[in-house]
Amino acid sequence: MKLAELLVVTGLLGVVSGSAHSQISSTPDGHLFRLKLVKGATFNYQLTSSAEGVKLVAPVKFTYTNVAGDVADVSVTSGPAMINGASQAPANTSKAKINSMGKPIGKDVDSLGSIAGVIFPARRMKVGESISQTIPVNFGSQALKVTTVHKFLGDRKVGIRRAAAFKVTVSATGKMKVEGENAILSVNGTGTKLFDVTDGHLLSSNISQTITTKSKDKKMSTTNVVEIIRK
């Protein structure tokens, strides 16, 4: 697996950890985060992943196709992915059912990564509190286990908007083929996410990641930055 292919996999990890849509309410007891489920609502983002002169760019489209009470059918299309302006990977669509906390309903648990990226707690969150989750995510033949920790930093003003800010820590491990050899992939990253308090949707996510592949006779490490911007 070459660097460009690694960026497709690890760049899409940005979707895993970044595309939640939440409805945010605040009281003296803390903030309550919920997904705002509206049939037909569509949200468009641009994902950029850069490392060592290689730049991946991919659109991400998030759509609620149906809503019934506290459960929604969701469709997320990622791609087509471009590497330095050349087509690298076709568009891929994931579908699942989730509730208003982002919890997957039914068998499509693996799709959670590209749909919500976080399961919000039933309780309110206070500044300084964290939530952690580990989920399996599959990109083609690459199976990864991704752990994400979100630490609530509080509210801040972003331009004319008020946003809820989170510090994010991401780690992922899995097995893959590198130049025909079995290898272990590990990803470790930190960054920040901002959610619009008024409409609840992700405003931005910026995570710096160190990617390491280790095979029998070779070890390679590189750092890339994954950014998701709401369009």
XYZ file of C-alpha atoms in Angstrom:
231
model
C 0.000 0.000 0.000
C 1.410 3.350 -1.114
C 1.110 6.714 0.673
C -1.718 7.812 -1.616
C -3.714 4.704 -0.712
C -2.972 5.233 2.986
C -4.400 8.742 2.705
C -7.623 7.332 1.252
C -7.987 5.035 4.276
C -6.787 7.393 6.991
C -8.316 10.443 5.357
C -11.710 8.796 5.525
C -11.044 8.221 9.230
C -11.738 11.930 9.376
C -15.278 11.100 8.341
C -15.365 8.427 11.017
C -14.548 10.863 13.746
C -15.993 14.026 12.323
C -19.418 13.987 10.735
C -21.843 13.919 13.639
C -24.856 16.245 13.563
C -26.115 17.225 17.015
C -28.843 19.380 18.507
C -27.326 21.232 21.454
C -29.174 22.620 24.481
C -27.576 24.177 27.549
C -28.692 24.464 31.180
C -26.804 25.046 34.431
C -26.557 21.240 34.658
C -24.610 21.020 31.388
C -25.088 20.602 27.651
C -27.354 17.976 26.094
C -26.225 16.717 22.672
C -28.692 15.048 20.316
C -28.917 14.417 16.579
C -31.472 16.621 14.877
C -33.418 14.153 12.733
C -35.169 15.886 9.808
C -36.282 13.880 6.769
C -34.674 15.146 3.576
C -32.051 17.238 5.348
C -28.742 17.166 3.457
C -25.350 18.409 4.600
C -22.292 18.828 2.407
C -18.678 18.828 3.560
C -15.226 18.848 2.007
C -12.571 16.540 3.433
C -8.892 17.314 2.868
C -6.041 15.015 3.931
C -2.436 16.099 3.332
C 0.968 14.458 3.912
C 4.408 14.762 2.300
C 3.194 16.681 -0.735
C 0.271 14.314 -1.324
C -3.188 15.877 -0.995
C -6.464 13.978 -0.918
C -9.712 15.887 -1.429
C -13.156 14.284 -1.222
C -16.704 15.588 -0.861
C -18.909 14.062 1.829
C -22.713 14.201 1.570
C -24.883 13.342 4.570
C -28.673 12.809 4.055
C -31.550 11.754 6.304
C -33.686 9.714 3.902
C -36.467 8.901 6.382
C -37.351 9.708 9.982
C -39.756 7.777 12.208
C -39.907 9.083 15.761
C -36.457 8.814 17.310
C -34.958 6.722 14.471
C -33.656 7.887 11.095
C -32.486 6.194 7.913
C -29.193 7.835 6.929
C -27.143 7.820 3.751
C -23.548 9.084 3.577
C -21.688 9.352 0.283
C -17.922 9.900 0.492
C -15.996 10.679 -2.667
C -15.004 10.457 -5.376
C -11.578 10.944 -3.824
C -8.930 12.914 -5.722
C -5.174 12.664 -5.066
C -3.260 15.741 -6.307
C -6.070 16.360 -8.768
C -6.229 12.795 -10.141
C -9.063 10.378 -9.458
C -8.063 7.837 -6.790
C -11.212 6.183 -5.443
C -14.862 6.180 -6.564
C -17.704 7.461 -4.434
C -18.815 5.107 -1.693
C -22.226 5.178 0.014
C -23.004 3.822 3.486
C -26.519 3.403 4.846
C -27.835 2.624 8.315
C -30.410 3.483 10.937
C -29.473 5.615 13.941
C -31.315 7.180 16.840
C -31.054 10.749 18.095
C -27.962 9.919 20.186
C -26.170 8.560 17.102
C -26.491 4.943 18.223
C -26.805 2.458 15.324
C -30.025 0.485 15.139
C -30.024 -3.015 13.622
C -27.202 -4.772 11.788
C -25.403 -1.840 10.151
C -23.108 -1.111 13.096
C -20.004 -0.832 10.874
C -21.653 2.048 9.038
C -21.649 4.145 12.187
C -18.157 5.379 11.486
C -19.126 7.170 8.298
C -22.497 8.347 9.616
C -22.316 9.704 13.158
C -18.775 9.215 14.416
C -19.858 9.622 18.034
C -22.584 8.236 20.291
C -23.711 10.973 22.641
C -24.482 10.115 26.275
C -28.029 10.172 27.644
C -26.907 12.595 30.355
C -25.832 16.196 29.998
C -22.125 16.925 29.600
C -20.256 19.540 31.609
C -17.145 21.376 30.462
C -14.109 19.126 30.934
C -16.032 15.863 30.691
C -15.174 13.251 28.033
C -16.905 10.457 26.161
C -15.051 7.535 24.588
C -16.061 4.851 22.106
C -14.419 2.096 20.089
C -15.956 0.921 16.818
C -14.951 -1.403 13.959
C -14.692 0.295 10.565
C -14.159 -1.393 7.218
C -12.667 0.336 4.140
C -12.766 -2.322 1.432
C -10.469 -5.129 2.586
C -8.968 -2.984 5.383
C -10.499 -3.676 8.797
C -9.702 -1.119 11.475
C -10.674 -0.661 15.109
C -11.077 3.034 15.866
C -11.190 4.598 19.344
C -12.255 8.230 19.643
C -12.331 10.385 22.770
C -14.246 13.691 22.752
C -13.512 16.135 25.588
C -16.012 18.988 25.866
C -14.189 22.332 26.035
C -17.252 24.578 26.233
C -18.711 27.234 23.958
C -16.818 29.714 21.830
C -17.660 32.341 19.227
C -16.723 31.559 15.620
C -17.449 34.561 13.435
C -21.151 35.285 13.891
C -21.814 31.761 15.200
C -21.591 30.229 18.659
C -20.030 26.784 18.629
C -19.529 23.915 21.054
C -15.876 22.894 21.006
C -14.395 19.443 21.596
C -10.815 18.266 21.899
C -10.576 15.000 19.958
C -8.159 12.112 20.361
C -8.224 9.361 17.729
C -6.411 6.022 17.657
C -6.843 3.190 15.184
C -5.252 -0.209 14.639
C -5.676 -2.865 11.998
C -4.053 -5.253 9.557
C -3.377 -4.566 5.883
C -1.156 -5.422 2.952
C 1.867 -3.162 2.351
C 3.784 -3.902 -0.869
C 2.456 -7.463 -0.774
C 3.404 -8.100 2.855
C 1.179 -8.375 5.910
C 1.524 -5.289 8.082
C 0.055 -3.604 11.124
C -1.388 -0.115 10.656
C -1.656 2.271 13.595
C -3.004 5.817 13.576
C -2.799 8.301 16.451
C -4.156 11.811 16.227
C -5.407 14.852 18.109
C -7.412 17.875 17.087
C -10.528 19.975 17.556
C -14.152 19.869 16.394
C -16.648 22.705 16.400
C -20.431 22.250 16.328
C -22.861 25.065 15.528
C -25.015 25.554 18.656
C -27.872 27.126 16.676
C -28.454 24.382 14.101
C -26.369 21.660 15.779
C -24.290 20.677 12.761
C -20.550 20.173 12.504
C -18.807 23.380 11.478
C -15.271 22.036 11.244
C -12.901 19.272 12.283
C -9.106 19.463 12.162
C -7.047 16.466 13.277
C -3.300 15.858 12.938
C -2.465 12.151 12.690
C 0.675 10.031 12.795
C 0.338 6.976 10.555
C 2.641 4.011 11.133
C 2.837 0.763 9.176
C 4.998 -2.072 10.434
C 5.732 -5.272 8.531
C 8.255 -8.036 9.131
C 11.214 -6.103 7.724
C 10.012 -2.532 7.358
C 8.525 0.314 9.383
C 7.174 3.551 7.924
C 5.754 6.603 9.675
C 4.251 9.793 8.321
C 2.122 12.643 9.630
C -0.980 13.920 7.916
C -3.609 16.525 8.666
C -7.288 15.742 8.089
C -9.648 18.687 7.811
C -13.425 18.631 7.348
C -15.179 21.890 6.491
C -18.904 22.471 6.234
C -19.805 23.989 2.853
